[in-house]
Amino acid sequence: MNKELIFLRAFAFATVIGMVFLTTSAFKTNGNQKFTEIDVERINIVEKDGTVKMIITNVDRFPNGNDKINARPTNESRKKRSGMLFFNEDGIECGGFIYDGQKKENGHSSGLSLTYDQYDGDQVMQLLTQDYTKGGKRFVSSSLAFNDRPSEESQMKTSEIMKELEDLRKKDPKAMQQKYDDYVKKNLIGGAPRIMLGKSKAENNGLFLFDDKGMPKAMFYIDKENNAKLDFYNDKGEVTASFPDHKTK
């Protein structure tokens, strides 16, 4: 009986070792693997040290809410979309490519966005397309935009500030606005579009320039009636001069 128990134990141990060896050998590779086609919900591209550098994902597995990437929180309020997210050597998100599109009750809504972020900040360059139906009319705009971002901003600090301002807005909107202005003066939040090249929602195709507050200053464009125009604006957003129809105020 003892000999049989010893034999059974030895056999069981050898079987386990063999299964472990076969399992690890099956997934061990000595070179590149070739696939004709794969179906996957999400792919994480990582460095040897485990730092995530890129995520390719479907809608459901898009990181937001309580998800953490590289031990850092993600944007809690960001809508889930299919696409890609980029991360730098410090593990900080630095851009992304997202898209969506679906029919709605009264039409459709779709869009595409490719962005590049300021280091530890928000987007400074964006390629954007929006296509939607409203009131039975279709609106399509496409643009390449360049933005200014606050010099002292950081993604985690911005997230904290936004939560603070949202809580304050519910209690005291006036105090919230004052707090917002204070953070802007400290270059912690804010930012403004400076250059936009493309088609606006007003169906004007051209080059649009803005001041450091995001107010329009000059526009060179072709309107939907195919008229070429050059407009200049004052600090209030009012047209001060226009060519070929010259106007002064």
mmCIF file of C-alpha atoms in Angstrom:
data_model
loop_
_atom_site.group_PDB
_atom_site.id
_atom_site.type_symbol
_atom_site.label_atom_id
_atom_site.label_comp_id
_atom_site.label_asym_id
_atom_site.label_seq_id
_atom_site.Cartn_x
_atom_site.Cartn_y
_atom_site.Cartn_z
ATOM 1 C CA MET A 1 0.000 0.000 0.000
ATOM 2 C CA ASN A 2 2.800 2.460 0.893
ATOM 3 C CA LYS A 3 4.556 1.696 -2.388
ATOM 4 C CA GLU A 4 1.323 2.387 -4.276
ATOM 5 C CA LEU A 5 0.829 5.720 -2.470
ATOM 6 C CA ILE A 6 4.396 6.724 -3.201
ATOM 7 C CA PHE A 7 3.926 5.789 -6.856
ATOM 8 C CA LEU A 8 0.653 7.722 -7.141
ATOM 9 C CA ARG A 9 2.160 10.815 -5.521
ATOM 10 C CA ALA A 10 5.177 10.643 -7.809
ATOM 11 C CA PHE A 11 2.936 10.179 -10.852
ATOM 12 C CA ALA A 12 0.718 13.132 -9.870
ATOM 13 C CA PHE A 13 3.749 15.353 -9.285
ATOM 14 C CA ALA A 14 5.275 14.385 -12.625
ATOM 15 C CA THR A 15 1.952 15.020 -14.383
ATOM 16 C CA VAL A 16 1.676 18.528 -12.922
ATOM 17 C CA ILE A 17 5.268 19.342 -13.891
ATOM 18 C CA GLY A 18 4.621 18.073 -17.382
ATOM 19 C CA MET A 19 1.471 20.164 -17.788
ATOM 20 C CA VAL A 20 3.277 23.292 -16.570
ATOM 21 C CA PHE A 21 6.132 22.620 -18.996
ATOM 22 C CA LEU A 22 3.801 22.078 -21.938
ATOM 23 C CA THR A 23 1.745 25.169 -21.093
ATOM 24 C CA THR A 24 4.739 27.480 -20.782
ATOM 25 C CA SER A 25 6.370 25.989 -23.868
ATOM 26 C CA ALA A 26 3.235 26.585 -25.901
ATOM 27 C CA PHE A 27 3.344 30.326 -25.194
ATOM 28 C CA LYS A 28 7.119 30.733 -25.337
ATOM 29 C CA THR A 29 8.347 32.182 -28.596
ATOM 30 C CA ASN A 30 11.811 32.717 -30.007
ATOM 31 C CA GLY A 31 10.752 35.174 -32.702
ATOM 32 C CA ASN A 32 7.910 37.084 -34.304
ATOM 33 C CA GLN A 33 4.562 35.378 -34.656
ATOM 34 C CA LYS A 34 2.487 35.781 -37.825
ATOM 35 C CA PHE A 35 -1.304 35.989 -37.733
ATOM 36 C CA THR A 36 -3.598 36.102 -40.719
ATOM 37 C CA GLU A 37 -6.438 37.557 -38.674
ATOM 38 C CA ILE A 38 -7.195 38.101 -34.997
ATOM 39 C CA ASP A 39 -10.276 39.322 -33.114
ATOM 40 C CA VAL A 40 -9.493 41.305 -29.984
ATOM 41 C CA GLU A 41 -11.278 43.852 -27.788
ATOM 42 C CA ARG A 42 -8.187 45.692 -26.565
ATOM 43 C CA ILE A 43 -4.425 45.658 -27.069
ATOM 44 C CA ASN A 44 -1.947 47.272 -24.660
ATOM 45 C CA ILE A 45 1.448 48.092 -26.203
ATOM 46 C CA VAL A 46 3.993 48.052 -23.367
ATOM 47 C CA GLU A 47 7.706 48.583 -22.818
ATOM 48 C CA LYS A 48 9.889 45.902 -21.208
ATOM 49 C CA ASP A 49 9.397 47.564 -17.817
ATOM 50 C CA GLY A 50 5.602 47.327 -18.190
ATOM 51 C CA THR A 51 4.958 50.990 -19.047
ATOM 52 C CA VAL A 52 1.929 51.239 -21.302
ATOM 53 C CA LYS A 53 2.799 53.253 -24.439
ATOM 54 C CA MET A 54 -0.327 52.742 -26.537
ATOM 55 C CA ILE A 55 -3.812 51.316 -26.126
ATOM 56 C CA ILE A 56 -5.947 50.109 -29.033
ATOM 57 C CA THR A 57 -9.460 49.462 -27.788
ATOM 58 C CA ASN A 58 -13.124 48.997 -28.548
ATOM 59 C CA VAL A 59 -15.833 51.123 -26.908
ATOM 60 C CA ASP A 60 -16.527 48.884 -23.915
ATOM 61 C CA ARG A 61 -12.892 48.532 -22.826
ATOM 62 C CA PHE A 62 -11.982 52.201 -23.338
ATOM 63 C CA PRO A 63 -10.324 53.355 -20.069
ATOM 64 C CA ASN A 64 -12.143 55.954 -17.984
ATOM 65 C CA GLY A 65 -13.840 56.287 -14.616
ATOM 66 C CA ASN A 66 -11.866 54.356 -11.988
ATOM 67 C CA ASP A 67 -9.454 52.801 -14.511
ATOM 68 C CA LYS A 68 -5.764 53.515 -13.988
ATOM 69 C CA ILE A 69 -3.046 53.409 -16.637
ATOM 70 C CA ASN A 70 0.593 53.451 -15.518
ATOM 71 C CA ALA A 71 -0.647 53.927 -11.939
ATOM 72 C CA ARG A 72 -2.312 57.201 -12.968
ATOM 73 C CA PRO A 73 -6.077 57.934 -12.964
ATOM 74 C CA THR A 74 -7.846 58.387 -16.277
ATOM 75 C CA ASN A 75 -10.350 61.036 -17.346
ATOM 76 C CA GLU A 76 -13.494 60.135 -15.396
ATOM 77 C CA SER A 77 -15.915 62.210 -17.479
ATOM 78 C CA ARG A 78 -14.573 61.166 -20.882
ATOM 79 C CA LYS A 79 -17.058 59.308 -23.054
ATOM 80 C CA LYS A 80 -16.096 55.781 -24.054
ATOM 81 C CA ARG A 81 -15.190 55.536 -27.742
ATOM 82 C CA SER A 82 -13.239 53.118 -29.876
ATOM 83 C CA GLY A 83 -9.754 54.197 -30.902
ATOM 84 C CA MET A 84 -6.229 54.618 -29.544
ATOM 85 C CA LEU A 85 -4.530 56.397 -26.645
ATOM 86 C CA PHE A 86 -0.839 57.382 -26.610
ATOM 87 C CA PHE A 87 1.485 57.582 -23.572
ATOM 88 C CA ASN A 88 4.988 59.036 -23.237
ATOM 89 C CA GLU A 89 8.086 57.630 -21.512
ATOM 90 C CA ASP A 90 6.839 58.870 -18.137
ATOM 91 C CA GLY A 91 3.574 56.976 -18.571
ATOM 92 C CA ILE A 92 1.551 60.180 -19.062
ATOM 93 C CA GLU A 93 -1.167 60.322 -21.689
ATOM 94 C CA CYS A 94 0.009 62.490 -24.596
ATOM 95 C CA GLY A 95 -2.654 62.159 -27.273
ATOM 96 C CA GLY A 96 -5.141 59.881 -28.920
ATOM 97 C CA PHE A 97 -7.305 58.917 -31.853
ATOM 98 C CA ILE A 98 -11.023 58.342 -31.283
ATOM 99 C CA TYR A 99 -14.077 58.009 -33.508
ATOM 100 C CA ASP A 100 -17.761 57.131 -33.426
ATOM 101 C CA GLY A 101 -20.884 57.299 -35.557
ATOM 102 C CA GLN A 102 -24.432 56.062 -35.322
ATOM 103 C CA LYS A 103 -27.978 56.785 -36.398
ATOM 104 C CA LYS A 104 -30.155 58.759 -33.995
ATOM 105 C CA GLU A 105 -33.907 59.142 -33.708
ATOM 106 C CA ASN A 106 -33.869 62.239 -35.910
ATOM 107 C CA GLY A 107 -30.779 61.622 -38.013
ATOM 108 C CA HIS A 108 -27.207 60.687 -37.202
ATOM 109 C CA SER A 109 -24.139 61.779 -35.259
ATOM 110 C CA SER A 110 -20.516 60.927 -36.005
ATOM 111 C CA GLY A 111 -17.052 62.281 -35.438
ATOM 112 C CA LEU A 112 -13.321 61.661 -35.531
ATOM 113 C CA SER A 113 -10.548 63.263 -33.500
ATOM 114 C CA LEU A 114 -6.751 62.916 -33.602
ATOM 115 C CA THR A 115 -5.023 64.901 -30.846
ATOM 116 C CA TYR A 116 -1.522 65.601 -29.517
ATOM 117 C CA ASP A 117 -1.127 66.935 -25.970
ATOM 118 C CA GLN A 118 1.193 69.356 -24.277
ATOM 119 C CA TYR A 119 3.471 67.474 -21.855
ATOM 120 C CA ASP A 120 1.296 66.479 -18.873
ATOM 121 C CA GLY A 121 -1.474 68.676 -20.238
ATOM 122 C CA ASP A 122 -4.281 68.862 -22.754
ATOM 123 C CA GLN A 123 -4.320 69.018 -26.536
ATOM 124 C CA VAL A 124 -2.258 71.577 -28.441
ATOM 125 C CA MET A 125 -3.077 70.153 -31.873
ATOM 126 C CA GLN A 126 -6.270 68.481 -33.088
ATOM 127 C CA LEU A 127 -7.577 67.065 -36.349
ATOM 128 C CA LEU A 128 -11.361 67.046 -35.946
ATOM 129 C CA THR A 129 -14.363 66.055 -38.049
ATOM 130 C CA GLN A 130 -17.981 66.393 -36.891
ATOM 131 C CA ASP A 131 -21.009 65.240 -38.876
ATOM 132 C CA TYR A 132 -24.523 65.383 -37.436
ATOM 133 C CA THR A 133 -28.161 66.081 -38.262
ATOM 134 C CA LYS A 134 -30.180 68.739 -36.420
ATOM 135 C CA GLY A 135 -33.646 69.988 -37.292
ATOM 136 C CA GLY A 136 -33.635 67.980 -40.491
ATOM 137 C CA LYS A 137 -30.421 69.657 -41.699
ATOM 138 C CA ARG A 138 -26.994 68.093 -41.962
ATOM 139 C CA PHE A 139 -23.944 69.872 -40.495
ATOM 140 C CA VAL A 140 -20.396 68.846 -41.381
ATOM 141 C CA SER A 141 -17.223 70.560 -40.151
ATOM 142 C CA SER A 142 -13.600 69.473 -40.491
ATOM 143 C CA SER A 143 -10.556 71.293 -39.177
ATOM 144 C CA LEU A 144 -6.935 71.242 -38.110
ATOM 145 C CA ALA A 145 -6.610 73.345 -34.948
ATOM 146 C CA PHE A 146 -3.694 74.583 -32.829
ATOM 147 C CA ASN A 147 -4.295 75.626 -29.211
ATOM 148 C CA ASP A 148 -2.471 77.450 -26.423
ATOM 149 C CA ARG A 149 -2.367 75.644 -23.072
ATOM 150 C CA PRO A 150 -1.555 76.982 -19.563
ATOM 151 C CA SER A 151 2.156 76.794 -18.755
ATOM 152 C CA GLU A 152 1.634 75.315 -15.275
ATOM 153 C CA GLU A 153 -1.107 72.800 -16.025
ATOM 154 C CA SER A 154 -0.876 69.111 -15.186
ATOM 155 C CA GLN A 155 -3.435 66.428 -15.896
ATOM 156 C CA MET A 156 -3.907 65.266 -12.310
ATOM 157 C CA LYS A 157 -4.064 68.823 -10.941
ATOM 158 C CA THR A 158 -6.571 69.824 -13.618
ATOM 159 C CA SER A 159 -8.780 66.886 -12.669
ATOM 160 C CA GLU A 160 -8.722 67.970 -9.010
ATOM 161 C CA ILE A 161 -9.523 71.577 -9.926
ATOM 162 C CA MET A 162 -12.447 70.588 -12.157
ATOM 163 C CA LYS A 163 -13.984 68.525 -9.367
ATOM 164 C CA GLU A 164 -13.537 71.397 -6.928
ATOM 165 C CA LEU A 165 -15.144 73.894 -9.316
ATOM 166 C CA GLU A 166 -18.065 71.589 -10.076
ATOM 167 C CA ASP A 167 -18.836 71.138 -6.369
ATOM 168 C CA LEU A 168 -18.542 74.886 -5.822
ATOM 169 C CA ARG A 169 -20.784 75.663 -8.816
ATOM 170 C CA LYS A 170 -23.659 73.754 -7.187
ATOM 171 C CA LYS A 171 -23.309 75.752 -3.975
ATOM 172 C CA ASP A 172 -22.216 79.213 -5.130
ATOM 173 C CA PRO A 173 -21.848 79.916 -8.893
ATOM 174 C CA LYS A 174 -20.402 83.387 -8.268
ATOM 175 C CA ALA A 175 -17.701 82.007 -5.957
ATOM 176 C CA MET A 176 -17.008 79.289 -8.519
ATOM 177 C CA GLN A 177 -16.380 81.876 -11.246
ATOM 178 C CA GLN A 178 -14.019 83.792 -8.975
ATOM 179 C CA LYS A 179 -12.134 80.607 -8.149
ATOM 180 C CA TYR A 180 -11.962 79.726 -11.847
ATOM 181 C CA ASP A 181 -10.505 83.141 -12.693
ATOM 182 C CA ASP A 182 -7.907 82.720 -9.925
ATOM 183 C CA TYR A 183 -6.757 79.390 -11.355
ATOM 184 C CA VAL A 184 -6.572 80.897 -14.847
ATOM 185 C CA LYS A 185 -4.345 83.731 -13.562
ATOM 186 C CA LYS A 186 -2.049 81.094 -12.043
ATOM 187 C CA ASN A 187 -1.799 79.377 -15.456
ATOM 188 C CA LEU A 188 -3.221 76.162 -14.016
ATOM 189 C CA ILE A 189 -6.301 75.899 -16.250
ATOM 190 C CA GLY A 190 -7.675 77.633 -19.306
ATOM 191 C CA GLY A 191 -6.196 77.706 -22.767
ATOM 192 C CA ALA A 192 -7.509 79.002 -26.069
ATOM 193 C CA PRO A 193 -7.673 78.098 -29.763
ATOM 194 C CA ARG A 194 -5.196 80.135 -31.844
ATOM 195 C CA ILE A 195 -5.294 78.758 -35.394
ATOM 196 C CA MET A 196 -7.975 76.799 -37.226
ATOM 197 C CA LEU A 197 -7.725 75.637 -40.813
ATOM 198 C CA GLY A 198 -10.773 74.001 -42.342
ATOM 199 C CA LYS A 199 -14.556 74.174 -42.654
ATOM 200 C CA SER A 200 -16.586 75.843 -39.906
ATOM 201 C CA LYS A 201 -20.138 75.003 -38.822
ATOM 202 C CA ALA A 202 -21.225 78.123 -40.736
ATOM 203 C CA GLU A 203 -19.914 76.378 -43.880
ATOM 204 C CA ASN A 204 -17.018 78.798 -44.321
ATOM 205 C CA ASN A 205 -13.809 77.207 -45.626
ATOM 206 C CA GLY A 206 -10.613 79.014 -44.716
ATOM 207 C CA LEU A 207 -7.987 80.119 -42.212
ATOM 208 C CA PHE A 208 -9.230 81.440 -38.854
ATOM 209 C CA LEU A 209 -6.936 83.228 -36.347
ATOM 210 C CA PHE A 210 -7.695 83.929 -32.664
ATOM 211 C CA ASP A 211 -6.088 85.964 -29.868
ATOM 212 C CA ASP A 212 -4.794 84.500 -26.584
ATOM 213 C CA LYS A 213 -8.316 84.614 -25.131
ATOM 214 C CA GLY A 214 -9.782 82.625 -28.009
ATOM 215 C CA MET A 215 -11.504 85.632 -29.591
ATOM 216 C CA PRO A 216 -11.478 85.869 -33.426
ATOM 217 C CA LYS A 217 -8.982 88.385 -34.861
ATOM 218 C CA ALA A 218 -8.741 87.581 -38.567
ATOM 219 C CA MET A 219 -10.438 85.249 -41.034
ATOM 220 C CA PHE A 220 -9.609 84.524 -44.657
ATOM 221 C CA TYR A 221 -12.242 82.254 -46.117
ATOM 222 C CA ILE A 222 -14.684 81.310 -48.867
ATOM 223 C CA ASP A 223 -18.312 81.397 -47.708
ATOM 224 C CA LYS A 224 -21.110 79.032 -48.772
ATOM 225 C CA GLU A 225 -21.995 81.392 -51.662
ATOM 226 C CA ASN A 226 -18.416 80.974 -52.964
ATOM 227 C CA ASN A 227 -17.414 84.532 -52.066
ATOM 228 C CA ALA A 228 -13.804 85.046 -50.964
ATOM 229 C CA LYS A 229 -13.559 87.274 -47.868
ATOM 230 C CA LEU A 230 -10.971 88.702 -45.498
ATOM 231 C CA ASP A 231 -12.304 89.941 -42.142
ATOM 232 C CA PHE A 232 -10.592 91.603 -39.166
ATOM 233 C CA TYR A 233 -12.036 91.848 -35.625
ATOM 234 C CA ASN A 234 -11.566 93.984 -32.524
ATOM 235 C CA ASP A 235 -11.280 92.673 -28.953
ATOM 236 C CA LYS A 236 -15.076 92.451 -28.698
ATOM 237 C CA GLY A 237 -15.361 90.168 -31.705
ATOM 238 C CA GLU A 238 -16.788 92.931 -33.921
ATOM 239 C CA VAL A 239 -15.739 93.286 -37.575
ATOM 240 C CA THR A 240 -13.515 96.357 -38.000
ATOM 241 C CA ALA A 241 -12.533 95.822 -41.607
ATOM 242 C CA SER A 242 -13.609 93.507 -44.386
ATOM 243 C CA PHE A 243 -12.371 92.938 -47.907
ATOM 244 C CA PRO A 244 -13.732 93.308 -50.556
ATOM 245 C CA ASP A 245 -16.587 95.057 -48.667
ATOM 246 C CA HIS A 246 -14.589 97.454 -46.470
ATOM 247 C CA LYS A 247 -16.186 98.311 -43.118
ATOM 248 C CA THR A 248 -14.855 100.320 -40.164
ATOM 249 C CA LYS A 249 -16.261 100.793 -36.696
#
